[in-house]
Every structure is written in C-alpha cells, then in structure tokens.
C-alpha cells in the first residue's frame, strides 16, 4: 500500500500505539481526574472569593452598626457632660439619671475631671458594697475597656469608660457570631473585646476595619469560623484518587491480558502458517465441509485438482461445480449418505469433472470435523487423484482384451486358412468333374440347353467359390490383396446379385445409385464384394421389424482421387456408437453374431488405402461408408 510521505511517521507509530493500547484507559482516567481536580480547585477559589466578599460586606455592615451605637453613646455622654452640675461630687454624679442609664447599658464608670485633671467625682464609688443600681454591666476579664472623653462646662472633662465587649454583645446579631469570630483589636492585634464564644485563633479568612474616630487605634475584625478545607482534601478529590488507583490496576490487568492474547495470537499465526505450509505441500486434496455440506475449506491441491479457485469454491453448496452433470443425482445420494455419517471408512471412488470439462477419477476418504469443545462441525475429506491409475488399469484391461482378440483372430485365421486349403482341392475336383461332364455330353451330342446351361453356371460358381477361398486364404495368411482395375458399380451389382434371394425373402428393396462415367478403382474385387455383402447384410439385420424397410447403396466421387460407397438403411441406427467401437473384433449385439464382420471390412478397406466410416443416415438409420482410391495414370494398363 502506498502511503503519502507526510503521513509516514504517523503510520510508523501505529504499531507502538497498538502495543501501548492497554495504557489508554489509565491515561483517559488521569486526564479525567486532572480535569475534575482543576475544576475543584477553580470552584474552591470561587468559593473563597465569594466568602471573602461576603466577609467584607459583613464587616462593613457591622462596623456601621457599631459606629452608630457608639455615636449614640457618645451623644448620651456629651449631653451628660454638657449638663453636668457644678460643683460636682460622687453622690451628685451618681444621682444623674443619664449616668445610671449609661451604666446599665455599656458604661463601666463615669469620672468627672477638673481642668487640671483632678478627679472631682467618680461613679461607681469604690465602696465595699456598691449600690447595685449603679453596678456596671458585667464583662469578661480578658476584655479591655475603652473610654469617651468629653469636655464639660467648667473646662474639665468627663471620662466615660465603657466595655467594648458589651458593645459587641449588643450590636452583633446571633447569626453573625455563629458565622464569624468577631473581635475588636488594637494596632498590634491585641484583643480589646470579642464575642463570647470567639476562639483565640480565627478561621481561615479574616478582615478588619478601623473604628476611627469613635474608637481610635481600634479595629473591628471578623474571622470566618469554619475551618476551610482545601480542594485537595475534599471528598470528590479522594474519590478521584481511588478512581485513578482502580484505573491503574485495571490498565495493568488489561496489559497482562493483552500480552497473553498477543502471544496466543502469535502462536496461533505460527500454527496456521505451519498448517498452511503442510497443506500446500500435500499432493492430496483437502476439502472441509460444514454440517450442511457447504464448502468451508479447500487446500491448493484440491483447487489444482478440480481446476477452480478457492474463491469460486468456498461457500458452495451441493450440487458442486465439479460433479459430472450426467450423474448429479448419484452424487447427491452419495452426498446425503456422507452427511448422515455413513461414508465408507476405507474410502470410496467417484468421477468428477475439472473446470475445463476433463473427467477425473478420485478416491475420497471422509472424516468427521470436531471443534475444541468436541462439537461436530462438519466433515473433512482427503481426495486422491486416481485418474492415472484408473487409465492404466483400463489400458491394461484393453490390452488384455486385445491380446485375447488377437489370439482368437490368429486361431481363426489359421482355421480359415486350413479350411480354405482343405476346400481348395474338392473345389478343383468339382470344377474338373464339371468340365469333364460337359465335354462328355458335348461328345455325345447332348444338346439340352437347360442342362448344359446349368452345368456351365455350376462350373462358374465352383470357379468363383475357388477364387473366394483363395482370396480369403490369401488375406488371412496376410498376403497383400490383389488389386486390379475394376468398376465399383459392377462390384456393387455383383454383391447384390449374390444377396438377391435373401433380400427378396426379407422383402427389403435395395436401390443402387451410381452416376455414369465414374472412374475405375484399383481394388481386389472379391474382397470389396465381401465388404459390400457384409455391410448390406448388417443393414438387412438392422431392418428386421422396421415397417417400411429400404437399403440404398450410393457410389459417388469423393474428391479427385477417391470413390465413395454409402450403404444407408432406415433401421434401428447405431445408438451413438462410433466406428472404432463397432469395428472392435467380437463386438456384436446379435445373439448369433460373431462380431468379426466390420473388423474384417475395416482391415480390407484400410489395406486398399481407403477408410471405413459409420454415421447417422439421413433416412433415419445407419450409414456405413468406405472410400477407395481411383486408378492413377501410372496404374492404367
Ligand atoms: P455381427 O454382424 O456378427 O454382429 P459386425 O462386426 O458385422 O458383427 O457388426 C457389429 C455390430 O455392429 C452389430 O452387432 C450391430 O450391433 C452393429 N451394426 C452393424 N451394422 C449396423 C447397421 N446397419 N445398423 C445398426 N447396427 C449395425
């Protein structure tokens, strides 16, 4: 595959990425946890910011409230200072309703000073049993006091000490003291006063504002009570850490699993390669079929055997493309038997057809296919090509048969030769007796033409018989035929004259079609006559039982140098048999037949350099034809 050069590094990284795939879940979990952590941090900051803003707002609100309160106290003290009687003493001061009210609120003591800062009066008086009505508000020991200093009419000053803690108690609402530690502190951060339950150290956030001018050098400070939990200590963060640890453990397990799978895959690949190599090196074809008979596996030898590619074969269901079309039904029955598990253990033979139509003989051994769980998945067949073996067996059989036929032919030839030899003498004797009788009758001047004619014809027939015997003997003893120039039409007519009686008896009309002016042939007329007699006799045999029998013998020119004779009948026909089959020695379909006729005819014709053929006749039956060479100029006498 061609990869664009720019992407080449990315493709090079692919195997590494695939190998590190187990890390991906952990990395994703890490990214997710970091995102959650970042979000927690952000929302923590937001929260702190919000809390700070609220804190500042609360401090300012409280400061204004306290300032308002203190302003009230200052106004009350100012009014008292303004209306202070002169001269003044402790009793006068303590009787003043403003003093009593102030002491009941937040004042601790009221002191009147003259212009030289000498004490003129002081409330509450330092007595062992002070007047409870003039008792100042109780305050915490740790709290400090503050004072208001106001000028009096007489040029002195009125000092009103008050408890800032009481001020806080009066002004700080309950919800605020729950939320914050509220304190008043000095310049150095020293506590002046605080709400009752304020802790010495404040919360995480604090804010202070100056209480100037009503309480110079004092600050109001609010500190959050809640201990702020940093974002990394929150529950979600803890859960995220656990999640990360679990992801790491899962990734680790995944890594182990992936390694095991990878090594199992490697092992499986090696095994598959081994198996493929072994299968491909086999000369035995292998085919796997599932339980329905579908082809699921074929090896190279099998493909080579049947001539189809594995793509063409895989997935095929019966009927298979390599089955012989004419025996599909038989193959189907065999297939059903095999699928039922009844295939012979010792294997069975079958005839298939290659993709190019060549028939092949195969030997098939079937075995059940069982998977890892022991389940029967189908059938595995090993197929051996036995075509060559079959052919050689067939050749051997034919050779044996031919050998047998040859032996029978030789014997037959010898018998015929002996018979011809034996008949020769009686025939010669017959001929000479016939000649002697004729001569005697002539001498006695016996002139009955019928008797004399019969005797002469008898003499001719005897001479003819002698000739036939001689020729057959010559042929069987493998002497060459004795060709002579002759007219083929005459030979045909002579052969049919000899058969006339038989044909008349069988009511078979014979026609001769021979155009005039045909060239003479160079042939042994006796042997060609025998060929014709045999062909016409066979035609007559094939016509038995035919409603309207007829035989036509046609002589015609076959090219410039041959004449051709066709013997047509409208009988039963050849049933698809070729001349090779028909002319096999001893091939006969007749109960009394010897099966030698056509074999001898072919030998005779071939010894004349012609050819014997068999085909379907246009009249419906069989046509036997032979050719003979015409007389060449050199042969012309
Ligand atoms: P035979 O006549 O003794 O059977 P042949 O060699 O002459 O031996 O013939 C061989 C076979 O050829 C016959 O048995 C017959 O089946 C077939 N045959 C020959 N001539 C014809 C024909 N004209 N029509 C049909 N079959 C024929």
XYZ file of C-alpha atoms and ligand atoms in Angstrom:
664
model
C 0.000 0.000 0.000
C 1.335 3.439 -0.929
C 1.300 5.902 1.927
C 1.657 9.650 1.495
C 5.170 10.622 2.724
C 3.743 13.231 5.099
C 1.764 10.621 6.966
C 4.617 8.118 7.039
C 5.735 8.923 10.616
C 2.148 8.535 11.818
C 1.930 5.107 10.178
C 5.308 4.173 11.695
C 3.862 4.994 15.114
C 0.854 2.752 14.627
C 2.407 -0.492 15.962
C 3.730 1.314 19.044
C 0.301 2.861 19.642
C -1.311 -0.514 19.256
C 1.140 -2.033 21.723
C 0.526 0.692 24.290
C -3.231 0.428 23.934
C -3.571 -1.022 27.423
C -2.372 2.372 28.827
C -5.182 4.289 27.205
C -7.873 3.668 29.856
C -5.454 4.818 32.549
C -4.407 7.894 30.585
C -8.022 8.825 29.970
C -8.814 8.298 33.656
C -5.818 10.502 34.525
C -6.973 13.243 32.181
C -10.463 12.991 33.631
C -9.154 13.149 37.220
C -6.925 16.121 36.417
C -9.890 17.905 34.873
C -12.024 17.188 37.915
C -9.148 18.351 40.204
C -8.737 21.538 38.216
C -12.467 22.159 38.376
C -12.483 21.562 42.143
C -9.593 23.996 42.538
C -11.371 26.607 40.470
C -14.634 26.226 42.327
C -12.698 26.347 45.631
C -11.140 29.631 44.576
C -14.546 30.926 43.553
C -15.958 29.874 46.881
C -13.133 31.575 48.783
C -13.585 34.693 46.716
C -17.336 34.703 47.406
C -16.738 34.095 51.108
C -14.240 36.955 51.216
C -16.674 39.293 49.546
C -19.405 38.328 51.983
C -16.928 38.734 54.857
C -16.021 42.247 53.768
C -19.670 43.169 53.363
C -20.463 41.722 56.813
C -17.517 43.608 58.425
C -18.619 46.877 56.896
C -22.228 46.377 57.930
C -21.209 45.514 61.487
C -18.769 48.410 61.653
C -21.507 50.855 60.670
C -23.816 49.287 63.218
C -21.233 49.559 65.990
C -20.328 53.090 64.923
C -23.990 54.024 65.080
C -24.229 52.502 68.543
C -21.100 54.274 69.723
C -22.372 57.562 68.272
C -25.473 57.103 70.388
C -23.338 56.502 73.470
C -21.177 59.488 72.657
C -24.264 61.724 72.261
C -25.556 60.499 75.644
C -22.153 61.152 77.244
C -21.889 64.566 75.553
C -25.343 65.525 76.861
C -24.288 64.401 80.336
C -21.037 66.404 80.155
C -22.908 69.469 78.976
C -25.455 69.392 81.770
C -23.034 68.332 84.490
C -23.833 70.403 87.713
C -21.107 72.439 89.296
C -19.712 71.751 91.852
C -19.948 68.076 91.491
C -19.260 65.129 93.718
C -19.738 61.378 93.577
C -23.248 61.476 95.001
C -24.442 64.181 92.590
C -22.960 62.308 89.699
C -24.406 59.020 90.682
C -27.848 60.560 91.056
C -27.819 61.747 87.493
C -30.336 59.542 85.538
C -28.123 59.625 82.453
C -25.268 58.055 84.432
C -27.466 55.305 85.797
C -28.845 54.533 82.331
C -25.362 54.529 80.845
C -24.060 52.189 83.486
C -26.937 49.859 82.798
C -26.072 49.816 79.126
C -22.359 49.584 78.469
C -20.686 52.085 80.675
C -18.281 50.845 83.277
C -17.563 54.111 85.056
C -18.062 57.827 84.719
C -15.357 60.194 86.016
C -15.522 63.998 86.147
C -12.162 65.768 85.969
C -11.427 69.432 86.610
C -9.321 71.419 84.160
C -6.226 70.148 85.977
C -7.319 66.562 85.559
C -8.040 66.066 89.207
C -10.926 63.775 89.928
C -13.981 65.630 91.018
C -16.364 62.750 91.033
C -16.343 59.106 90.125
C -19.148 56.593 89.619
C -19.390 53.860 90.701
C -17.805 54.776 94.015
C -15.082 52.470 95.373
C -17.147 51.124 98.296
C -17.109 47.671 99.776
C -20.851 47.223 98.952
C -21.644 49.249 95.914
C -25.125 50.319 95.003
C -26.440 47.536 92.695
C -28.330 50.058 90.674
C -25.045 51.748 89.844
C -23.320 48.452 89.058
C -21.791 48.460 85.599
C -22.538 45.732 83.061
C -20.535 42.564 83.652
C -17.654 41.997 81.269
C -15.096 39.351 80.537
C -11.845 39.672 82.448
C -9.788 39.302 79.334
C -11.584 42.198 77.693
C -10.210 45.706 77.823
C -12.240 48.806 78.305
C -12.448 51.907 76.197
C -13.429 55.416 77.078
C -15.070 58.512 75.758
C -13.568 61.838 76.802
C -15.898 64.846 76.576
C -15.422 68.469 77.659
C -17.581 69.816 80.489
C -18.931 73.347 81.003
C -16.471 74.096 83.782
C -13.488 73.438 81.483
C -12.894 69.975 82.882
C -13.534 66.630 81.190
C -15.997 63.842 81.627
C -14.445 60.403 81.116
C -16.915 57.633 80.363
C -15.363 54.182 80.384
C -17.357 51.538 78.603
C -16.963 47.860 77.776
C -16.410 47.219 74.053
C -17.385 43.597 74.741
C -20.805 44.811 75.800
C -20.977 46.901 72.662
C -20.306 43.791 70.644
C -22.879 41.812 72.577
C -25.457 44.482 71.837
C -24.659 45.020 68.217
C -23.536 41.667 66.786
C -26.565 39.630 65.596
C -26.609 35.953 66.589
C -26.225 34.619 63.059
C -23.125 36.711 62.531
C -21.477 35.477 65.713
C -22.220 31.901 64.588
C -20.528 32.537 61.282
C -17.567 34.649 62.413
C -15.291 35.258 65.340
C -15.939 38.954 65.980
C -13.168 40.857 67.778
C -12.072 44.350 68.428
C -8.291 44.606 68.329
C -5.737 47.379 68.756
C -2.932 48.444 66.469
C -0.835 45.493 67.498
C -3.522 42.970 67.013
C -4.112 42.701 70.766
C -7.648 41.775 71.645
C -9.771 44.548 73.070
C -13.015 42.632 73.089
C -14.595 39.647 71.454
C -17.932 37.863 71.172
C -18.466 35.383 73.946
C -17.566 32.216 72.020
C -14.844 33.665 69.785
C -11.800 31.441 69.589
C -8.328 32.811 70.172
C -7.248 31.975 66.612
C -9.622 32.830 63.892
C -10.708 30.862 60.866
C -9.117 30.809 57.523
C -10.177 34.263 56.385
C -10.329 37.494 58.328
C -10.861 41.131 57.608
C -10.542 44.228 59.797
C -11.698 47.820 59.510
C -10.676 50.799 61.564
C -13.112 52.068 64.179
C -11.785 55.598 63.899
C -12.819 58.135 65.063
C -15.166 56.752 67.710
C -12.619 54.189 68.891
C -9.243 55.473 67.743
C -6.458 52.899 67.228
C -9.057 50.146 67.285
C -10.135 47.770 64.580
C -13.133 45.600 64.096
C -12.010 42.180 62.911
C -14.182 39.343 61.563
C -12.698 35.889 61.013
C -14.591 33.001 59.464
C -15.327 30.294 61.992
C -15.362 27.411 59.527
C -12.016 25.813 59.042
C -11.703 25.959 55.266
C -10.948 22.633 53.673
C -8.580 22.973 50.708
C -9.874 21.492 47.498
C -7.413 18.596 47.503
C -8.802 17.404 50.811
C -12.414 17.214 49.634
C -14.405 14.008 49.155
C -14.585 14.230 45.337
C -10.797 14.509 45.222
C -10.472 11.453 47.448
C -12.874 9.583 45.178
C -10.868 10.685 42.155
C -7.678 9.284 43.688
C -9.413 5.959 44.350
C -10.756 6.027 40.802
C -7.243 6.641 39.471
C -5.808 3.792 41.514
C -8.545 1.453 40.288
C -7.943 2.569 36.685
C -4.238 1.899 37.071
C -4.998 -1.572 38.415
C -7.452 -2.193 35.553
C -4.907 -0.980 32.989
C -2.295 -3.256 34.467
C -4.655 -6.231 34.253
C -5.526 -5.209 30.704
C -1.834 -5.083 29.825
C -1.364 -8.618 31.106
C -4.429 -9.792 29.207
C -3.280 -8.086 26.015
C 0.133 -9.660 26.284
C -1.439 -13.072 26.782
C -3.769 -12.505 23.809
C -0.861 -11.234 21.664
C 1.280 -14.232 22.461
C -1.694 -16.579 21.881
C -2.327 -14.830 18.528
C 1.334 -15.198 17.602
C 1.234 -18.856 18.496
C -1.975 -19.280 16.521
C -0.485 -17.451 13.495
C 2.611 -19.651 13.543
C 0.448 -22.731 13.819
C -1.784 -21.520 10.983
C 1.290 -20.812 8.814
C 2.638 -24.262 9.616
C -0.667 -25.860 8.833
C -0.985 -23.893 5.585
C 2.574 -24.843 4.561
C 1.907 -28.507 5.321
C -1.396 -28.408 3.484
C 0.121 -26.673 0.478
C 2.954 -29.173 0.297
C 0.451 -32.025 0.181
C -0.449 -33.553 -3.142
C -3.638 -34.842 -1.577
C -6.608 -32.515 -1.954
C -8.333 -31.466 1.267
C -11.838 -30.093 1.497
C -13.712 -29.149 4.641
C -17.491 -29.005 4.697
C -19.814 -27.745 7.415
C -22.707 -29.707 8.770
C -24.938 -28.548 5.873
C -22.383 -29.657 3.295
C -21.157 -26.135 2.442
C -17.503 -25.959 1.411
C -15.634 -24.090 4.140
C -12.062 -25.049 3.394
C -10.062 -26.179 0.372
C -6.310 -26.537 0.012
C -4.166 -25.717 -3.005
C -4.008 -29.338 -4.178
C -7.797 -29.549 -4.172
C -8.099 -26.364 -6.257
C -5.494 -27.681 -8.701
C -7.341 -30.998 -8.873
C -10.747 -29.575 -9.791
C -9.448 -26.512 -11.647
C -11.460 -23.945 -9.635
C -10.054 -21.209 -7.406
C -10.765 -21.264 -3.679
C -12.902 -18.093 -4.111
C -15.089 -19.960 -6.593
C -15.388 -22.983 -4.319
C -15.744 -21.635 -0.787
C -19.332 -21.272 0.363
C -20.658 -23.582 -2.379
C -23.482 -25.955 -1.519
C -24.299 -29.138 -3.483
C -24.593 -29.671 -6.396
C -20.877 -28.906 -6.654
C -19.455 -27.438 -9.858
C -17.053 -30.359 -10.194
C -19.774 -33.007 -10.227
C -20.448 -34.693 -13.545
C -23.651 -33.161 -14.956
C -24.927 -36.566 -16.057
C -24.538 -38.130 -12.624
C -25.708 -35.305 -10.356
C -28.424 -37.490 -8.844
C -25.931 -40.248 -7.941
C -23.534 -37.663 -6.485
C -26.384 -36.140 -4.477
C -27.288 -39.520 -2.989
C -23.654 -40.092 -2.098
C -23.515 -36.630 -0.532
C -26.575 -37.343 1.615
C -25.058 -40.642 2.704
C -21.805 -38.880 3.698
C -23.639 -36.140 5.572
C -25.505 -38.809 7.529
C -22.088 -40.118 8.598
C -22.258 -43.311 6.546
C -19.269 -42.653 4.285
C -17.236 -45.888 3.938
C -14.215 -45.809 6.263
C -11.995 -47.358 3.622
C -12.913 -44.511 1.215
C -14.895 -44.531 -1.967
C -14.292 -43.772 -5.623
C -16.009 -41.051 -7.588
C -15.769 -39.485 -11.001
C -15.646 -35.680 -11.138
C -15.149 -33.142 -13.843
C -12.483 -30.446 -13.900
C -13.402 -26.858 -14.734
C -12.203 -27.436 -18.322
C -14.535 -30.433 -18.658
C -11.885 -33.162 -18.302
C -13.210 -36.084 -16.271
C -11.124 -37.156 -13.258
C -11.313 -40.229 -11.072
C -10.825 -39.635 -7.377
C -10.644 -41.632 -4.193
C -12.264 -39.878 -1.219
C -11.752 -40.511 2.490
C -14.152 -38.701 4.818
C -13.521 -37.950 8.496
C -15.651 -36.000 10.984
C -14.532 -32.448 11.904
C -14.727 -31.809 15.630
C -14.073 -28.412 17.276
C -12.223 -27.638 20.555
C -15.396 -28.243 22.584
C -15.894 -31.636 20.969
C -18.813 -30.399 18.850
C -19.280 -31.982 15.451
C -18.815 -29.131 12.947
C -18.728 -30.934 9.645
C -16.581 -33.208 7.540
C -13.023 -33.148 6.283
C -12.346 -35.116 3.123
C -8.984 -36.039 1.655
C -9.066 -36.591 -2.073
C -6.528 -38.564 -4.072
C -6.414 -38.263 -7.853
C -6.554 -41.813 -9.198
C -7.186 -40.870 -12.838
C -3.761 -42.086 -13.971
C -4.165 -45.339 -12.067
C -7.638 -45.827 -13.491
C -6.414 -45.122 -17.011
C -3.565 -47.554 -16.717
C -5.982 -50.168 -15.335
C -8.289 -49.527 -18.269
C -5.350 -49.684 -20.707
C -4.260 -52.939 -19.151
C -7.760 -54.335 -19.449
C -7.959 -53.301 -23.103
C -4.537 -54.694 -23.823
C -5.543 -57.991 -22.270
C -8.763 -57.956 -24.258
C -6.881 -57.057 -27.444
C -4.379 -59.794 -26.716
C -7.246 -62.247 -26.295
C -8.848 -60.997 -29.507
C -5.548 -61.257 -31.321
C -5.129 -64.829 -30.174
C -8.653 -65.644 -31.289
C -8.014 -63.905 -34.610
C -4.823 -65.825 -35.172
C -6.584 -69.077 -34.415
C -9.456 -68.048 -36.652
C -7.016 -67.141 -39.403
C -5.307 -70.468 -39.062
C -8.608 -72.359 -39.066
C -9.850 -70.380 -42.075
C -6.556 -70.893 -43.833
C -6.671 -74.611 -43.156
C -10.330 -74.693 -44.240
C -9.510 -72.843 -47.463
C -6.675 -75.193 -48.087
C -8.914 -78.178 -47.483
C -11.728 -76.766 -49.657
C -9.401 -75.905 -52.480
C -8.945 -79.456 -53.639
C -12.609 -80.543 -53.556
C -13.494 -77.320 -55.395
C -10.804 -78.013 -58.022
C -12.081 -81.567 -58.334
C -15.656 -80.253 -58.697
C -14.513 -77.874 -61.429
C -12.672 -80.573 -63.352
C -15.580 -83.034 -62.952
C -17.936 -80.389 -64.206
C -15.650 -79.693 -67.177
C -15.350 -83.458 -67.845
C -19.138 -83.974 -67.731
C -19.653 -81.064 -70.082
C -17.070 -82.369 -72.522
C -18.614 -85.892 -72.409
C -22.099 -84.540 -73.054
C -20.789 -82.482 -75.951
C -19.093 -85.566 -77.374
C -22.385 -87.481 -77.049
C -24.001 -84.518 -78.782
C -26.371 -83.957 -75.908
C -27.734 -80.591 -76.505
C -30.415 -79.884 -73.983
C -29.692 -76.197 -73.471
C -31.178 -76.079 -69.965
C -28.955 -78.879 -68.654
C -25.894 -77.603 -70.423
C -26.571 -74.043 -69.157
C -26.997 -75.271 -65.594
C -23.787 -77.272 -65.806
C -21.902 -74.280 -67.183
C -23.256 -71.973 -64.397
C -22.361 -74.628 -61.856
C -18.821 -74.617 -63.252
C -18.705 -70.815 -62.968
C -19.936 -70.878 -59.384
C -17.412 -73.516 -58.459
C -14.626 -71.452 -60.024
C -15.967 -68.394 -58.167
C -16.023 -70.323 -54.906
C -12.452 -71.394 -55.556
C -11.444 -67.800 -56.150
C -13.129 -66.656 -52.967
C -11.459 -69.334 -50.950
C -8.120 -68.403 -52.486
C -8.540 -64.717 -51.734
C -9.711 -65.257 -48.167
C -6.840 -67.604 -47.602
C -4.502 -65.059 -49.036
C -5.952 -62.300 -46.844
C -5.916 -64.337 -43.663
C -2.387 -65.511 -44.264
C -1.573 -61.765 -44.511
C -0.810 -61.779 -48.119
C -1.446 -58.439 -49.770
C -4.762 -58.085 -51.683
C -4.523 -58.460 -55.398
C -5.811 -55.166 -56.728
C -6.855 -54.814 -60.306
C -8.634 -52.075 -62.210
C -12.343 -52.563 -61.772
C -15.624 -50.667 -61.876
C -17.040 -50.158 -58.386
C -20.583 -50.140 -59.719
C -20.066 -53.677 -61.155
C -18.787 -54.950 -57.822
C -21.848 -53.462 -56.067
C -24.188 -55.104 -58.561
C -22.445 -58.477 -58.251
C -22.634 -58.367 -54.438
C -26.332 -57.509 -54.542
C -26.957 -60.336 -57.094
C -25.464 -62.748 -54.583
C -27.744 -61.395 -51.854
C -30.828 -61.059 -54.023
C -32.575 -64.201 -52.777
C -32.129 -63.280 -49.094
C -33.287 -59.699 -49.644
C -36.349 -60.873 -51.570
C -37.212 -63.251 -48.740
C -36.981 -60.415 -46.230
C -38.936 -58.028 -48.525
C -36.210 -55.402 -48.415
C -35.909 -53.354 -51.581
C -32.397 -52.218 -52.495
C -31.580 -49.252 -54.666
C -28.284 -48.612 -56.412
C -27.395 -45.017 -57.162
C -24.313 -44.715 -59.291
C -23.816 -41.924 -61.824
C -22.362 -42.936 -65.179
C -18.733 -42.199 -66.001
C -17.218 -42.889 -62.627
C -13.511 -43.607 -62.675
C -12.416 -47.226 -62.205
C -10.798 -48.147 -58.910
C -7.709 -50.186 -58.189
C -9.029 -52.889 -55.862
C -9.349 -56.560 -55.202
C -12.942 -57.058 -56.454
C -13.520 -60.258 -54.482
C -12.602 -58.670 -51.157
C -14.547 -55.447 -51.871
C -17.508 -57.624 -52.830
C -17.246 -59.380 -49.448
C -17.123 -55.963 -47.706
C -20.271 -54.891 -49.529
C -22.016 -58.186 -48.776
C -21.216 -57.751 -45.082
C -22.438 -54.124 -44.984
C -25.702 -54.912 -46.791
C -26.290 -57.992 -44.580
C -25.794 -55.873 -41.446
C -28.226 -53.272 -42.855
C -30.770 -56.027 -43.509
C -30.338 -57.325 -39.945
C -30.881 -53.798 -38.555
C -34.093 -53.511 -40.619
C -35.814 -56.537 -39.056
C -39.065 -55.308 -37.557
C -38.970 -51.999 -39.477
C -42.329 -51.218 -41.093
C -41.063 -49.842 -44.407
C -37.513 -51.138 -44.796
C -35.187 -49.920 -47.522
C -31.484 -50.020 -48.357
C -29.773 -47.556 -50.659
C -26.240 -48.114 -51.992
C -24.738 -44.965 -53.443
C -21.485 -44.762 -55.401
C -20.065 -41.289 -55.820
C -16.804 -39.447 -56.370
C -15.040 -38.302 -53.216
C -12.631 -35.690 -54.400
C -10.414 -36.237 -57.430
C -8.720 -39.391 -56.295
C -11.319 -41.405 -54.421
C -14.682 -43.016 -54.962
C -17.064 -43.426 -52.106
C -19.733 -46.000 -51.361
C -22.545 -45.272 -48.837
C -24.796 -48.026 -47.578
C -27.864 -46.377 -45.979
C -30.704 -48.065 -44.159
C -33.683 -46.827 -42.175
C -33.251 -49.363 -39.397
C -32.538 -49.110 -35.685
C -29.450 -46.899 -36.055
C -26.120 -47.038 -34.256
C -27.174 -45.696 -30.843
C -24.270 -43.256 -30.734
C -21.560 -45.893 -31.211
C -18.516 -44.904 -33.228
C -16.858 -46.962 -35.964
C -13.987 -47.595 -33.534
C -16.362 -49.293 -31.150
C -18.362 -51.096 -33.816
C -15.289 -52.448 -35.590
C -13.768 -53.888 -32.427
C -13.244 -57.605 -33.001
C -16.024 -59.681 -31.408
C -18.217 -56.640 -30.744
C -21.749 -57.784 -31.574
C -25.285 -57.078 -30.418
C -26.723 -60.039 -32.257
C -27.404 -63.299 -30.401
C -25.737 -65.322 -33.131
C -23.280 -62.643 -34.199
C -19.560 -63.164 -34.124
C -18.616 -59.508 -34.236
C -15.894 -60.018 -36.839
C -17.617 -58.617 -39.940
C -16.877 -54.901 -39.525
C -13.413 -55.643 -38.181
C -12.535 -57.571 -41.336
C -14.209 -54.930 -43.531
C -12.088 -52.201 -41.969
C -8.911 -54.243 -42.460
C -9.806 -54.880 -46.100
C -10.598 -51.202 -46.828
C -7.527 -49.941 -44.997
C -5.348 -52.445 -46.874
C -6.709 -50.718 -50.013
C -5.657 -47.311 -48.609
C -9.247 -46.299 -48.074
C -11.296 -45.595 -44.918
C -14.398 -47.112 -43.364
C -16.806 -44.782 -41.502
C -20.129 -45.078 -39.727
C -22.617 -42.262 -39.210
C -26.284 -41.446 -38.905
C -28.146 -41.872 -42.148
C -30.431 -39.103 -43.436
C -33.014 -41.900 -43.941
C -33.089 -42.382 -40.167
C -30.958 -45.493 -39.652
C -27.246 -46.109 -40.063
C -24.873 -45.195 -42.859
C -21.703 -47.185 -43.453
C -19.339 -45.634 -45.974
C -15.973 -46.539 -47.397
C -13.638 -44.903 -49.838
C -11.299 -46.455 -52.402
C -8.609 -44.777 -54.437
C -9.275 -44.376 -58.144
C -6.900 -45.684 -60.749
C -3.905 -43.451 -61.262
C -2.425 -42.808 -64.684
C 0.585 -44.970 -63.949
C -1.687 -47.842 -62.939
C -3.726 -47.567 -66.140
C -2.772 -50.567 -68.342
P -22.009 -59.114 -36.357
O -22.775 -58.793 -37.605
O -21.568 -60.508 -36.292
O -22.662 -58.637 -35.106
P -20.330 -56.967 -37.256
O -18.915 -56.612 -36.965
O -20.696 -57.077 -38.692
O -20.656 -58.272 -36.449
O -21.262 -55.881 -36.618
C -21.001 -55.452 -35.320
C -22.214 -54.768 -34.741
O -22.417 -53.527 -35.399
C -23.503 -55.459 -34.917
O -23.724 -56.427 -33.899
C -24.519 -54.340 -34.810
O -24.799 -54.110 -33.479
C -23.766 -53.173 -35.356
N -24.188 -52.859 -36.751
C -23.546 -53.146 -37.888
N -24.215 -52.635 -38.947
C -25.307 -51.998 -38.473
C -26.410 -51.289 -39.090
N -26.519 -51.106 -40.398
N -27.358 -50.774 -38.260
C -27.261 -50.919 -36.907
N -26.248 -51.609 -36.303
C -25.288 -52.122 -37.060
